[in-house]
mmCIF file of N, CA and C in Angstrom:
data_model
loop_
_atom_site.group_PDB
_atom_site.id
_atom_site.type_symbol
_atom_site.label_atom_id
_atom_site.label_comp_id
_atom_site.label_asym_id
_atom_site.label_seq_id
_atom_site.Cartn_x
_atom_site.Cartn_y
_atom_site.Cartn_z
ATOM 1 N N MET A 116 -4.018 -5.198 -10.803
ATOM 2 C CA MET A 116 -4.826 -4.693 -10.180
ATOM 3 C C MET A 116 -5.745 -5.550 -8.496
ATOM 4 N N GLN A 117 -5.994 -5.017 -7.426
ATOM 5 C CA GLN A 117 -6.658 -6.201 -7.057
ATOM 6 C C GLN A 117 -7.910 -6.479 -7.667
ATOM 7 N N THR A 118 -8.484 -7.041 -7.070
ATOM 8 C CA THR A 118 -9.696 -7.747 -7.652
ATOM 9 C C THR A 118 -10.840 -6.894 -6.740
ATOM 10 N N PRO A 119 -12.414 -6.704 -6.472
ATOM 11 C CA PRO A 119 -12.852 -5.985 -6.285
ATOM 12 C C PRO A 119 -13.659 -6.924 -5.205
ATOM 13 N N VAL A 120 -13.759 -6.900 -3.641
ATOM 14 C CA VAL A 120 -13.951 -7.916 -2.921
ATOM 15 C C VAL A 120 -15.559 -7.992 -2.749
ATOM 16 N N ASP A 121 -16.578 -8.522 -3.126
ATOM 17 C CA ASP A 121 -17.149 -8.631 -2.839
ATOM 18 C C ASP A 121 -18.284 -9.359 -1.873
ATOM 19 N N PHE A 122 -18.362 -8.355 -0.337
ATOM 20 C CA PHE A 122 -18.323 -9.024 1.424
ATOM 21 C C PHE A 122 -19.969 -9.254 1.220
ATOM 22 N N ALA A 123 -20.757 -9.864 0.826
ATOM 23 C CA ALA A 123 -22.122 -10.920 0.327
ATOM 24 C C ALA A 123 -20.884 -11.779 -0.263
ATOM 25 N N GLU A 124 -20.531 -12.282 -0.470
ATOM 26 C CA GLU A 124 -19.852 -13.591 -0.480
ATOM 27 C C GLU A 124 -19.466 -14.158 0.385
ATOM 28 N N THR A 125 -18.430 -13.721 1.149
ATOM 29 C CA THR A 125 -18.316 -14.035 2.232
ATOM 30 C C THR A 125 -18.209 -13.629 3.223
ATOM 31 N N GLY A 126 -19.673 -13.313 3.271
ATOM 32 C CA GLY A 126 -20.219 -13.713 5.084
ATOM 33 C C GLY A 126 -19.707 -12.667 6.215
ATOM 34 N N GLY A 127 -19.171 -11.883 4.224
ATOM 35 C CA GLY A 127 -18.592 -10.261 5.807
ATOM 36 C C GLY A 127 -17.646 -10.772 7.113
ATOM 37 N N ARG A 128 -16.258 -11.546 6.539
ATOM 38 C CA ARG A 128 -15.428 -11.858 7.248
ATOM 39 C C ARG A 128 -14.204 -11.310 6.780
ATOM 40 N N THR A 129 -14.543 -10.287 7.361
ATOM 41 C CA THR A 129 -13.050 -8.858 7.192
ATOM 42 C C THR A 129 -11.767 -9.730 7.258
ATOM 43 N N VAL A 130 -10.446 -9.759 6.700
ATOM 44 C CA VAL A 130 -9.173 -9.654 7.842
ATOM 45 C C VAL A 130 -8.342 -7.654 7.313
ATOM 46 N N TYR A 131 -7.356 -8.140 7.494
ATOM 47 C CA TYR A 131 -6.849 -6.953 7.836
ATOM 48 C C TYR A 131 -5.082 -7.305 7.648
ATOM 49 N N VAL A 132 -4.302 -6.227 5.814
ATOM 50 C CA VAL A 132 -2.938 -6.195 5.263
ATOM 51 C C VAL A 132 -2.185 -5.638 5.762
ATOM 52 N N LYS A 133 -1.582 -5.692 6.201
ATOM 53 C CA LYS A 133 -0.486 -4.205 6.877
ATOM 54 C C LYS A 133 1.173 -4.472 7.017
ATOM 55 N N THR A 134 1.713 -3.972 6.079
ATOM 56 C CA THR A 134 2.831 -3.697 6.510
ATOM 57 C C THR A 134 3.625 -4.012 8.009
ATOM 58 N N VAL A 135 4.853 -4.729 8.505
ATOM 59 C CA VAL A 135 5.050 -4.719 8.958
ATOM 60 C C VAL A 135 6.512 -5.511 8.871
ATOM 61 N N GLU A 136 7.543 -3.725 9.601
ATOM 62 C CA GLU A 136 9.060 -3.522 9.863
ATOM 63 C C GLU A 136 9.444 -5.131 10.521
ATOM 64 N N VAL A 137 9.932 -5.483 9.477
ATOM 65 C CA VAL A 137 11.234 -6.912 9.343
ATOM 66 C C VAL A 137 11.888 -6.971 11.986
ATOM 67 N N ALA A 138 12.723 -5.860 11.643
ATOM 68 C CA ALA A 138 13.249 -5.368 13.165
ATOM 69 C C ALA A 138 12.247 -4.887 13.926
ATOM 70 N N ASP A 139 10.916 -5.055 13.429
ATOM 71 C CA ASP A 139 10.427 -4.719 14.452
ATOM 72 C C ASP A 139 9.609 -6.129 15.078
ATOM 73 N N LEU A 140 9.956 -7.403 14.670
ATOM 74 C CA LEU A 140 9.486 -9.116 14.489
ATOM 75 C C LEU A 140 11.380 -9.143 16.238
ATOM 76 N N PRO A 141 10.354 -10.581 16.727
ATOM 77 C CA PRO A 141 10.992 -10.967 17.444
ATOM 78 C C PRO A 141 12.726 -11.307 17.083
ATOM 79 N N GLU A 142 13.898 -12.104 17.129
ATOM 80 C CA GLU A 142 14.728 -12.230 16.848
ATOM 81 C C GLU A 142 14.901 -13.276 16.195
ATOM 82 N N THR A 143 13.764 -14.532 16.663
ATOM 83 C CA THR A 143 12.940 -15.618 15.869
ATOM 84 C C THR A 143 12.672 -15.251 14.909
ATOM 85 N N VAL A 144 12.390 -14.933 14.455
ATOM 86 C CA VAL A 144 11.205 -14.490 12.636
ATOM 87 C C VAL A 144 11.986 -13.671 12.273
ATOM 88 N N GLN A 145 13.220 -12.796 12.880
ATOM 89 C CA GLN A 145 13.790 -12.160 11.332
ATOM 90 C C GLN A 145 15.160 -12.932 11.575
ATOM 91 N N ALA A 146 15.299 -13.693 11.920
ATOM 92 C CA ALA A 146 16.415 -14.839 11.506
ATOM 93 C C ALA A 146 16.251 -16.089 10.111
ATOM 94 N N THR A 147 14.467 -16.285 10.174
ATOM 95 C CA THR A 147 13.611 -16.937 8.819
ATOM 96 C C THR A 147 13.514 -15.948 8.096
ATOM 97 N N VAL A 148 13.875 -14.675 7.501
ATOM 98 C CA VAL A 148 13.668 -13.804 6.228
ATOM 99 C C VAL A 148 14.796 -13.084 5.940
ATOM 100 N N PRO A 149 15.878 -13.804 6.322
ATOM 101 C CA PRO A 149 17.217 -12.636 6.266
ATOM 102 C C PRO A 149 17.246 -12.058 4.970
ATOM 103 N N GLY A 150 17.725 -10.264 4.960
ATOM 104 C CA GLY A 150 17.341 -9.452 4.292
ATOM 105 C C GLY A 150 16.881 -8.877 3.608
ATOM 106 N N ARG A 151 14.857 -8.993 4.254
ATOM 107 C CA ARG A 151 14.266 -8.368 4.025
ATOM 108 C C ARG A 151 13.561 -7.676 5.161
ATOM 109 N N LYS A 152 12.949 -6.341 4.737
ATOM 110 C CA LYS A 152 12.837 -5.414 5.266
ATOM 111 C C LYS A 152 11.685 -5.318 6.214
ATOM 112 N N GLN A 153 10.428 -5.583 5.128
ATOM 113 C CA GLN A 153 9.341 -5.859 5.268
ATOM 114 C C GLN A 153 8.631 -6.628 5.237
ATOM 115 N N LEU A 154 7.736 -7.724 6.106
ATOM 116 C CA LEU A 154 7.091 -8.391 5.689
ATOM 117 C C LEU A 154 5.147 -7.752 5.376
ATOM 118 N N TYR A 155 4.464 -8.838 5.586
ATOM 119 C CA TYR A 155 2.841 -8.688 5.586
ATOM 120 C C TYR A 155 2.644 -9.453 5.756
ATOM 121 N N ALA A 156 1.601 -8.598 7.310
ATOM 122 C CA ALA A 156 0.613 -9.684 8.557
ATOM 123 C C ALA A 156 -0.857 -9.731 7.910
ATOM 124 N N VAL A 157 -0.854 -10.409 7.751
ATOM 125 C CA VAL A 157 -2.782 -10.657 7.479
ATOM 126 C C VAL A 157 -3.580 -10.652 9.599
ATOM 127 N N HIS A 158 -4.197 -9.942 9.603
ATOM 128 C CA HIS A 158 -4.777 -9.502 11.065
ATOM 129 C C HIS A 158 -6.461 -9.907 10.419
ATOM 130 N N ASP A 159 -7.013 -10.650 11.911
ATOM 131 C CA ASP A 159 -8.499 -10.550 11.655
ATOM 132 C C ASP A 159 -9.169 -9.103 12.064
ATOM 133 N N GLU A 160 -10.359 -9.274 12.350
ATOM 134 C CA GLU A 160 -11.101 -8.135 13.305
ATOM 135 C C GLU A 160 -11.154 -7.833 14.864
ATOM 136 N N ALA A 161 -10.203 -8.818 14.505
ATOM 137 C CA ALA A 161 -10.148 -9.067 16.480
ATOM 138 C C ALA A 161 -9.088 -8.379 17.073
ATOM 139 N N GLY A 162 -8.288 -8.442 15.675
ATOM 140 C CA GLY A 162 -6.673 -7.524 15.994
ATOM 141 C C GLY A 162 -5.287 -9.894 15.970
ATOM 142 N N GLU A 163 -6.235 -9.911 15.977
ATOM 143 C CA GLU A 163 -5.375 -11.114 16.628
ATOM 144 C C GLU A 163 -4.256 -12.054 14.485
ATOM 145 N N GLN A 164 -3.501 -12.336 14.764
ATOM 146 C CA GLN A 164 -2.453 -12.293 13.257
ATOM 147 C C GLN A 164 -2.886 -13.070 13.704
ATOM 148 N N LEU A 165 -3.016 -13.295 12.014
ATOM 149 C CA LEU A 165 -3.590 -14.891 11.311
ATOM 150 C C LEU A 165 -2.400 -16.083 10.104
ATOM 151 N N ALA A 166 -1.511 -14.366 9.779
ATOM 152 C CA ALA A 166 0.052 -14.886 8.984
ATOM 153 C C ALA A 166 0.808 -13.841 8.373
ATOM 154 N N LEU A 167 2.058 -14.403 8.464
ATOM 155 C CA LEU A 167 2.625 -13.417 7.949
ATOM 156 C C LEU A 167 3.365 -13.778 7.506
ATOM 157 N N VAL A 168 3.148 -13.416 5.539
ATOM 158 C CA VAL A 168 4.267 -13.406 4.367
ATOM 159 C C VAL A 168 4.723 -12.543 4.416
ATOM 160 N N ALA A 169 6.701 -12.441 2.786
ATOM 161 C CA ALA A 169 6.887 -11.889 2.637
ATOM 162 C C ALA A 169 6.443 -10.833 0.914
ATOM 163 N N ASP A 170 5.124 -11.739 0.750
ATOM 164 C CA ASP A 170 4.088 -10.319 -0.146
ATOM 165 C C ASP A 170 3.234 -10.065 -0.041
ATOM 166 N N ARG A 171 2.998 -8.411 -0.914
ATOM 167 C CA ARG A 171 2.146 -8.296 -0.202
ATOM 168 C C ARG A 171 0.710 -8.795 -1.015
ATOM 169 N N HIS A 172 0.586 -9.807 -2.474
ATOM 170 C CA HIS A 172 0.262 -10.044 -3.096
ATOM 171 C C HIS A 172 -0.634 -11.226 -2.719
ATOM 172 N N MET A 173 0.728 -12.736 -2.048
ATOM 173 C CA MET A 173 0.648 -13.516 -1.528
ATOM 174 C C MET A 173 -0.408 -13.460 -0.416
ATOM 175 N N ALA A 174 -0.422 -12.564 0.278
ATOM 176 C CA ALA A 174 -1.197 -11.942 1.712
ATOM 177 C C ALA A 174 -2.477 -11.542 1.068
ATOM 178 N N PHE A 175 -3.507 -11.410 0.542
ATOM 179 C CA PHE A 175 -4.245 -10.816 -0.454
ATOM 180 C C PHE A 175 -4.871 -12.835 -0.782
ATOM 181 N N VAL A 176 -3.868 -13.309 -1.783
ATOM 182 C CA VAL A 176 -4.869 -14.797 -1.757
ATOM 183 C C VAL A 176 -4.389 -14.892 -0.964
ATOM 184 N N LEU A 177 -3.587 -15.460 0.069
ATOM 185 C CA LEU A 177 -4.239 -16.096 1.057
ATOM 186 C C LEU A 177 -5.258 -16.310 1.727
ATOM 187 N N ALA A 178 -5.484 -15.192 2.000
ATOM 188 C CA ALA A 178 -6.859 -13.959 2.570
ATOM 189 C C ALA A 178 -8.131 -14.918 2.546
ATOM 190 N N ARG A 179 -7.585 -14.486 0.852
ATOM 191 C CA ARG A 179 -8.834 -15.691 -0.332
ATOM 192 C C ARG A 179 -9.647 -16.184 -0.639
ATOM 193 N N GLN A 180 -7.957 -17.241 -0.435
ATOM 194 C CA GLN A 180 -8.379 -18.256 -0.390
ATOM 195 C C GLN A 180 -8.556 -19.508 0.677
ATOM 196 N N HIS A 181 -9.407 -18.757 2.013
ATOM 197 C CA HIS A 181 -9.507 -19.110 3.028
ATOM 198 C C HIS A 181 -10.957 -18.336 3.817
ATOM 199 N N ASP A 182 -11.562 -17.681 2.083
ATOM 200 C CA ASP A 182 -12.475 -17.058 2.207
ATOM 201 C C ASP A 182 -12.676 -15.769 3.199
ATOM 202 N N TYR A 183 -11.795 -15.073 3.333
ATOM 203 C CA TYR A 183 -12.030 -13.908 4.285
ATOM 204 C C TYR A 183 -11.694 -12.999 2.790
ATOM 205 N N ALA A 184 -11.897 -11.420 2.984
ATOM 206 C CA ALA A 184 -12.314 -10.124 2.016
ATOM 207 C C ALA A 184 -11.328 -9.121 3.056
ATOM 208 N N PRO A 185 -9.943 -9.419 1.827
ATOM 209 C CA PRO A 185 -9.062 -8.568 2.899
ATOM 210 C C PRO A 185 -9.486 -7.694 2.760
ATOM 211 N N VAL A 186 -8.784 -5.823 3.669
ATOM 212 C CA VAL A 186 -8.760 -4.603 3.144
ATOM 213 C C VAL A 186 -7.318 -4.123 3.652
ATOM 214 N N PRO A 187 -6.430 -3.974 3.153
ATOM 215 C CA PRO A 187 -5.334 -2.898 3.035
ATOM 216 C C PRO A 187 -5.235 -2.073 4.018
ATOM 217 N N VAL A 188 -4.831 -2.086 5.420
ATOM 218 C CA VAL A 188 -4.145 -1.381 5.858
ATOM 219 C C VAL A 188 -3.529 -0.124 6.499
ATOM 220 N N HIS A 189 -2.826 0.491 6.012
ATOM 221 C CA HIS A 189 -2.420 2.045 5.531
ATOM 222 C C HIS A 189 -1.286 2.898 7.177
#
């Protein structure tokens, strides 16, 4: 279960976590994640990708460790 985010504590720094199909990524990235079908991308408010991780939970932890408020995108 995810912990609720207090946006006041993060200073409004929001990032978005979304599922990315490995097949849609460049071949050089695909080669680094054999056997995976999906990864999780963390994007800032401008849409710039900040991170790409193998685990959804890790994407949220990573965002919080860097003082961002993660929001899932479906």
